[in-house]
Amino acid sequence: MRKSAKRGFAGEDLAAKYLREKGFIITERNFHSRFGEIDIIAEDEQYILFVEVKTRAGGAIVSPAEAVDLKKQQKIIMTANTYLARSHSALQPRFDVAQITVLSDGEREEYKIDYIENAFQ
């Protein structure tokens, strides 16, 4: 497995842990539709979250959140609509982005999360 893929999985695990610590229940990971993929779907009593996780090395030219451009947002929204049509959830949908930055000292890596609620609509 490529280093970037390993980092991506580690970033998704960190985001899922963060959400569980905030009281959310993870209902899906890597949900696919014909429109695209949603990394994490989570719920609490009020919201159903559709979370895009972006992991980048520290010092990258583009921040993780900047990588979630309008085209990517549209794919996530269409995929969320597919999920909602199947699940019939009455919860308020929310689109969040988990920015994961990987800091490395050459020997070990440290992951930092910046979580953006209501990143787009």
JSON list of C-alpha atoms in Angstrom, two decimals:
[
{"chain": "A", "resi": 1, "resn": "MET", "atom": "CA", "xyz": [0.00, 0.00, 0.00]},
{"chain": "A", "resi": 2, "resn": "ARG", "atom": "CA", "xyz": [1.28, 3.45, -0.89]},
{"chain": "A", "resi": 3, "resn": "LYS", "atom": "CA", "xyz": [2.28, 5.84, 1.87]},
{"chain": "A", "resi": 4, "resn": "SER", "atom": "CA", "xyz": [-0.42, 8.33, 0.84]},
{"chain": "A", "resi": 5, "resn": "ALA", "atom": "CA", "xyz": [-3.12, 5.65, 1.07]},
{"chain": "A", "resi": 6, "resn": "LYS", "atom": "CA", "xyz": [-1.92, 4.64, 4.55]},
{"chain": "A", "resi": 7, "resn": "ARG", "atom": "CA", "xyz": [-2.01, 8.28, 5.60]},
{"chain": "A", "resi": 8, "resn": "GLY", "atom": "CA", "xyz": [-5.51, 8.63, 4.16]},
{"chain": "A", "resi": 9, "resn": "PHE", "atom": "CA", "xyz": [-6.81, 5.65, 6.16]},
{"chain": "A", "resi": 10, "resn": "ALA", "atom": "CA", "xyz": [-5.09, 6.94, 9.30]},
{"chain": "A", "resi": 11, "resn": "GLY", "atom": "CA", "xyz": [-6.70, 10.35, 8.74]},
{"chain": "A", "resi": 12, "resn": "GLU", "atom": "CA", "xyz": [-10.15, 8.80, 8.39]},
{"chain": "A", "resi": 13, "resn": "ASP", "atom": "CA", "xyz": [-9.61, 6.79, 11.58]},
{"chain": "A", "resi": 14, "resn": "LEU", "atom": "CA", "xyz": [-8.60, 9.98, 13.43]},
{"chain": "A", "resi": 15, "resn": "ALA", "atom": "CA", "xyz": [-11.70, 11.82, 12.16]},
{"chain": "A", "resi": 16, "resn": "ALA", "atom": "CA", "xyz": [-13.98, 8.92, 13.18]},
{"chain": "A", "resi": 17, "resn": "LYS", "atom": "CA", "xyz": [-12.40, 8.88, 16.65]},
{"chain": "A", "resi": 18, "resn": "TYR", "atom": "CA", "xyz": [-12.87, 12.65, 16.93]},
{"chain": "A", "resi": 19, "resn": "LEU", "atom": "CA", "xyz": [-16.57, 12.34, 16.05]},
{"chain": "A", "resi": 20, "resn": "ARG", "atom": "CA", "xyz": [-17.14, 9.49, 18.51]},
{"chain": "A", "resi": 21, "resn": "GLU", "atom": "CA", "xyz": [-15.53, 11.60, 21.24]},
{"chain": "A", "resi": 22, "resn": "LYS", "atom": "CA", "xyz": [-18.01, 14.39, 20.37]},
{"chain": "A", "resi": 23, "resn": "GLY", "atom": "CA", "xyz": [-20.92, 11.97, 20.88]},
{"chain": "A", "resi": 24, "resn": "PHE", "atom": "CA", "xyz": [-21.64, 11.00, 17.28]},
{"chain": "A", "resi": 25, "resn": "ILE", "atom": "CA", "xyz": [-22.36, 7.47, 16.15]},
{"chain": "A", "resi": 26, "resn": "ILE", "atom": "CA", "xyz": [-20.56, 6.42, 12.96]},
{"chain": "A", "resi": 27, "resn": "THR", "atom": "CA", "xyz": [-23.20, 4.84, 10.71]},
{"chain": "A", "resi": 28, "resn": "GLU", "atom": "CA", "xyz": [-21.15, 4.44, 7.51]},
{"chain": "A", "resi": 29, "resn": "ARG", "atom": "CA", "xyz": [-17.56, 4.62, 6.35]},
{"chain": "A", "resi": 30, "resn": "ASN", "atom": "CA", "xyz": [-16.67, 4.99, 2.67]},
{"chain": "A", "resi": 31, "resn": "PHE", "atom": "CA", "xyz": [-20.26, 5.07, 1.42]},
{"chain": "A", "resi": 32, "resn": "HIS", "atom": "CA", "xyz": [-20.35, 4.81, -2.39]},
{"chain": "A", "resi": 33, "resn": "SER", "atom": "CA", "xyz": [-22.94, 5.82, -4.94]},
{"chain": "A", "resi": 34, "resn": "ARG", "atom": "CA", "xyz": [-22.71, 6.32, -8.67]},
{"chain": "A", "resi": 35, "resn": "PHE", "atom": "CA", "xyz": [-21.87, 9.96, -7.95]},
{"chain": "A", "resi": 36, "resn": "GLY", "atom": "CA", "xyz": [-18.95, 9.43, -5.61]},
{"chain": "A", "resi": 37, "resn": "GLU", "atom": "CA", "xyz": [-17.96, 8.56, -2.07]},
{"chain": "A", "resi": 38, "resn": "ILE", "atom": "CA", "xyz": [-18.52, 9.98, 1.39]},
{"chain": "A", "resi": 39, "resn": "ASP", "atom": "CA", "xyz": [-15.76, 9.16, 3.83]},
{"chain": "A", "resi": 40, "resn": "ILE", "atom": "CA", "xyz": [-17.81, 9.19, 7.04]},
{"chain": "A", "resi": 41, "resn": "ILE", "atom": "CA", "xyz": [-21.51, 9.41, 7.81]},
{"chain": "A", "resi": 42, "resn": "ALA", "atom": "CA", "xyz": [-22.32, 10.02, 11.47]},
{"chain": "A", "resi": 43, "resn": "GLU", "atom": "CA", "xyz": [-25.36, 10.92, 13.56]},
{"chain": "A", "resi": 44, "resn": "ASP", "atom": "CA", "xyz": [-26.37, 12.40, 16.87]},
{"chain": "A", "resi": 45, "resn": "GLU", "atom": "CA", "xyz": [-29.83, 13.40, 18.09]},
{"chain": "A", "resi": 46, "resn": "GLN", "atom": "CA", "xyz": [-29.95, 16.46, 15.83]},
{"chain": "A", "resi": 47, "resn": "TYR", "atom": "CA", "xyz": [-27.67, 16.00, 12.81]},
{"chain": "A", "resi": 48, "resn": "ILE", "atom": "CA", "xyz": [-26.66, 13.53, 10.17]},
{"chain": "A", "resi": 49, "resn": "LEU", "atom": "CA", "xyz": [-23.13, 14.44, 9.15]},
{"chain": "A", "resi": 50, "resn": "PHE", "atom": "CA", "xyz": [-21.57, 13.84, 5.77]},
{"chain": "A", "resi": 51, "resn": "VAL", "atom": "CA", "xyz": [-17.86, 14.22, 6.39]},
{"chain": "A", "resi": 52, "resn": "GLU", "atom": "CA", "xyz": [-15.14, 14.57, 3.80]},
{"chain": "A", "resi": 53, "resn": "VAL", "atom": "CA", "xyz": [-11.72, 13.74, 5.23]},
{"chain": "A", "resi": 54, "resn": "LYS", "atom": "CA", "xyz": [-8.68, 15.24, 3.53]},
{"chain": "A", "resi": 55, "resn": "THR", "atom": "CA", "xyz": [-5.20, 14.34, 4.66]},
{"chain": "A", "resi": 56, "resn": "ARG", "atom": "CA", "xyz": [-2.14, 16.25, 3.52]},
{"chain": "A", "resi": 57, "resn": "ALA", "atom": "CA", "xyz": [1.49, 16.49, 4.54]},
{"chain": "A", "resi": 58, "resn": "GLY", "atom": "CA", "xyz": [2.46, 19.57, 6.49]},
{"chain": "A", "resi": 59, "resn": "GLY", "atom": "CA", "xyz": [3.67, 22.32, 4.19]},
{"chain": "A", "resi": 60, "resn": "ALA", "atom": "CA", "xyz": [1.56, 21.15, 1.22]},
{"chain": "A", "resi": 61, "resn": "ILE", "atom": "CA", "xyz": [0.79, 23.85, -1.35]},
{"chain": "A", "resi": 62, "resn": "VAL", "atom": "CA", "xyz": [-2.95, 23.32, -0.99]},
{"chain": "A", "resi": 63, "resn": "SER", "atom": "CA", "xyz": [-4.58, 22.92, 2.43]},
{"chain": "A", "resi": 64, "resn": "PRO", "atom": "CA", "xyz": [-6.75, 19.86, 2.93]},
{"chain": "A", "resi": 65, "resn": "ALA", "atom": "CA", "xyz": [-9.96, 21.93, 2.99]},
{"chain": "A", "resi": 66, "resn": "GLU", "atom": "CA", "xyz": [-9.02, 23.75, -0.23]},
{"chain": "A", "resi": 67, "resn": "ALA", "atom": "CA", "xyz": [-8.95, 20.36, -1.94]},
{"chain": "A", "resi": 68, "resn": "VAL", "atom": "CA", "xyz": [-12.72, 20.10, -1.38]},
{"chain": "A", "resi": 69, "resn": "ASP", "atom": "CA", "xyz": [-13.58, 22.28, -4.36]},
{"chain": "A", "resi": 70, "resn": "LEU", "atom": "CA", "xyz": [-17.03, 23.01, -5.80]},
{"chain": "A", "resi": 71, "resn": "LYS", "atom": "CA", "xyz": [-16.99, 19.92, -8.04]},
{"chain": "A", "resi": 72, "resn": "LYS", "atom": "CA", "xyz": [-16.13, 17.67, -5.07]},
{"chain": "A", "resi": 73, "resn": "GLN", "atom": "CA", "xyz": [-18.83, 19.36, -2.96]},
{"chain": "A", "resi": 74, "resn": "GLN", "atom": "CA", "xyz": [-21.44, 18.69, -5.66]},
{"chain": "A", "resi": 75, "resn": "LYS", "atom": "CA", "xyz": [-20.46, 15.00, -5.78]},
{"chain": "A", "resi": 76, "resn": "ILE", "atom": "CA", "xyz": [-20.73, 14.75, -2.00]},
{"chain": "A", "resi": 77, "resn": "ILE", "atom": "CA", "xyz": [-24.15, 16.41, -2.01]},
{"chain": "A", "resi": 78, "resn": "MET", "atom": "CA", "xyz": [-25.47, 14.07, -4.73]},
{"chain": "A", "resi": 79, "resn": "THR", "atom": "CA", "xyz": [-24.07, 11.06, -2.85]},
{"chain": "A", "resi": 80, "resn": "ALA", "atom": "CA", "xyz": [-25.66, 12.32, 0.38]},
{"chain": "A", "resi": 81, "resn": "ASN", "atom": "CA", "xyz": [-29.01, 12.64, -1.40]},
{"chain": "A", "resi": 82, "resn": "THR", "atom": "CA", "xyz": [-28.69, 9.01, -2.50]},
{"chain": "A", "resi": 83, "resn": "TYR", "atom": "CA", "xyz": [-27.97, 7.96, 1.08]},
{"chain": "A", "resi": 84, "resn": "LEU", "atom": "CA", "xyz": [-30.88, 9.99, 2.47]},
{"chain": "A", "resi": 85, "resn": "ALA", "atom": "CA", "xyz": [-33.28, 8.48, -0.09]},
{"chain": "A", "resi": 86, "resn": "ARG", "atom": "CA", "xyz": [-32.31, 5.02, 1.18]},
{"chain": "A", "resi": 87, "resn": "SER", "atom": "CA", "xyz": [-32.17, 5.76, 4.92]},
{"chain": "A", "resi": 88, "resn": "HIS", "atom": "CA", "xyz": [-35.18, 8.10, 5.24]},
{"chain": "A", "resi": 89, "resn": "SER", "atom": "CA", "xyz": [-33.45, 10.03, 8.03]},
{"chain": "A", "resi": 90, "resn": "ALA", "atom": "CA", "xyz": [-35.37, 12.91, 9.58]},
{"chain": "A", "resi": 91, "resn": "LEU", "atom": "CA", "xyz": [-32.18, 14.44, 10.97]},
{"chain": "A", "resi": 92, "resn": "GLN", "atom": "CA", "xyz": [-30.79, 17.77, 9.78]},
{"chain": "A", "resi": 93, "resn": "PRO", "atom": "CA", "xyz": [-28.03, 17.11, 7.21]},
{"chain": "A", "resi": 94, "resn": "ARG", "atom": "CA", "xyz": [-24.70, 18.86, 7.63]},
{"chain": "A", "resi": 95, "resn": "PHE", "atom": "CA", "xyz": [-21.60, 18.81, 5.44]},
{"chain": "A", "resi": 96, "resn": "ASP", "atom": "CA", "xyz": [-18.33, 18.92, 7.35]},
{"chain": "A", "resi": 97, "resn": "VAL", "atom": "CA", "xyz": [-14.68, 18.66, 6.40]},
{"chain": "A", "resi": 98, "resn": "ALA", "atom": "CA", "xyz": [-12.00, 17.08, 8.56]},
{"chain": "A", "resi": 99, "resn": "GLN", "atom": "CA", "xyz": [-8.60, 18.54, 7.67]},
{"chain": "A", "resi": 100, "resn": "ILE", "atom": "CA", "xyz": [-5.82, 16.21, 8.70]},
{"chain": "A", "resi": 101, "resn": "THR", "atom": "CA", "xyz": [-2.26, 17.48, 8.57]},
{"chain": "A", "resi": 102, "resn": "VAL", "atom": "CA", "xyz": [0.60, 15.00, 8.83]},
{"chain": "A", "resi": 103, "resn": "LEU", "atom": "CA", "xyz": [3.66, 16.35, 10.59]},
{"chain": "A", "resi": 104, "resn": "SER", "atom": "CA", "xyz": [6.81, 14.26, 10.27]},
{"chain": "A", "resi": 105, "resn": "ASP", "atom": "CA", "xyz": [10.21, 14.52, 11.90]},
{"chain": "A", "resi": 106, "resn": "GLY", "atom": "CA", "xyz": [11.67, 11.85, 9.62]},
{"chain": "A", "resi": 107, "resn": "GLU", "atom": "CA", "xyz": [11.23, 9.05, 12.13]},
{"chain": "A", "resi": 108, "resn": "ARG", "atom": "CA", "xyz": [7.61, 9.29, 13.19]},
{"chain": "A", "resi": 109, "resn": "GLU", "atom": "CA", "xyz": [4.45, 10.97, 12.00]},
{"chain": "A", "resi": 110, "resn": "GLU", "atom": "CA", "xyz": [1.99, 12.99, 14.03]},
{"chain": "A", "resi": 111, "resn": "TYR", "atom": "CA", "xyz": [-1.55, 13.69, 12.82]},
{"chain": "A", "resi": 112, "resn": "LYS", "atom": "CA", "xyz": [-3.33, 16.97, 13.59]},
{"chain": "A", "resi": 113, "resn": "ILE", "atom": "CA", "xyz": [-7.06, 17.47, 13.00]},
{"chain": "A", "resi": 114, "resn": "ASP", "atom": "CA", "xyz": [-8.83, 20.72, 12.22]},
{"chain": "A", "resi": 115, "resn": "TYR", "atom": "CA", "xyz": [-12.55, 20.04, 12.01]},
{"chain": "A", "resi": 116, "resn": "ILE", "atom": "CA", "xyz": [-14.78, 22.40, 10.00]},
{"chain": "A", "resi": 117, "resn": "GLU", "atom": "CA", "xyz": [-18.52, 22.23, 10.71]},
{"chain": "A", "resi": 118, "resn": "ASN", "atom": "CA", "xyz": [-20.90, 23.40, 7.97]},
{"chain": "A", "resi": 119, "resn": "ALA", "atom": "CA", "xyz": [-18.03, 23.57, 5.51]},
{"chain": "A", "resi": 120, "resn": "PHE", "atom": "CA", "xyz": [-20.46, 23.90, 2.60]},
{"chain": "A", "resi": 121, "resn": "GLN", "atom": "CA", "xyz": [-24.17, 23.61, 1.76]}
]
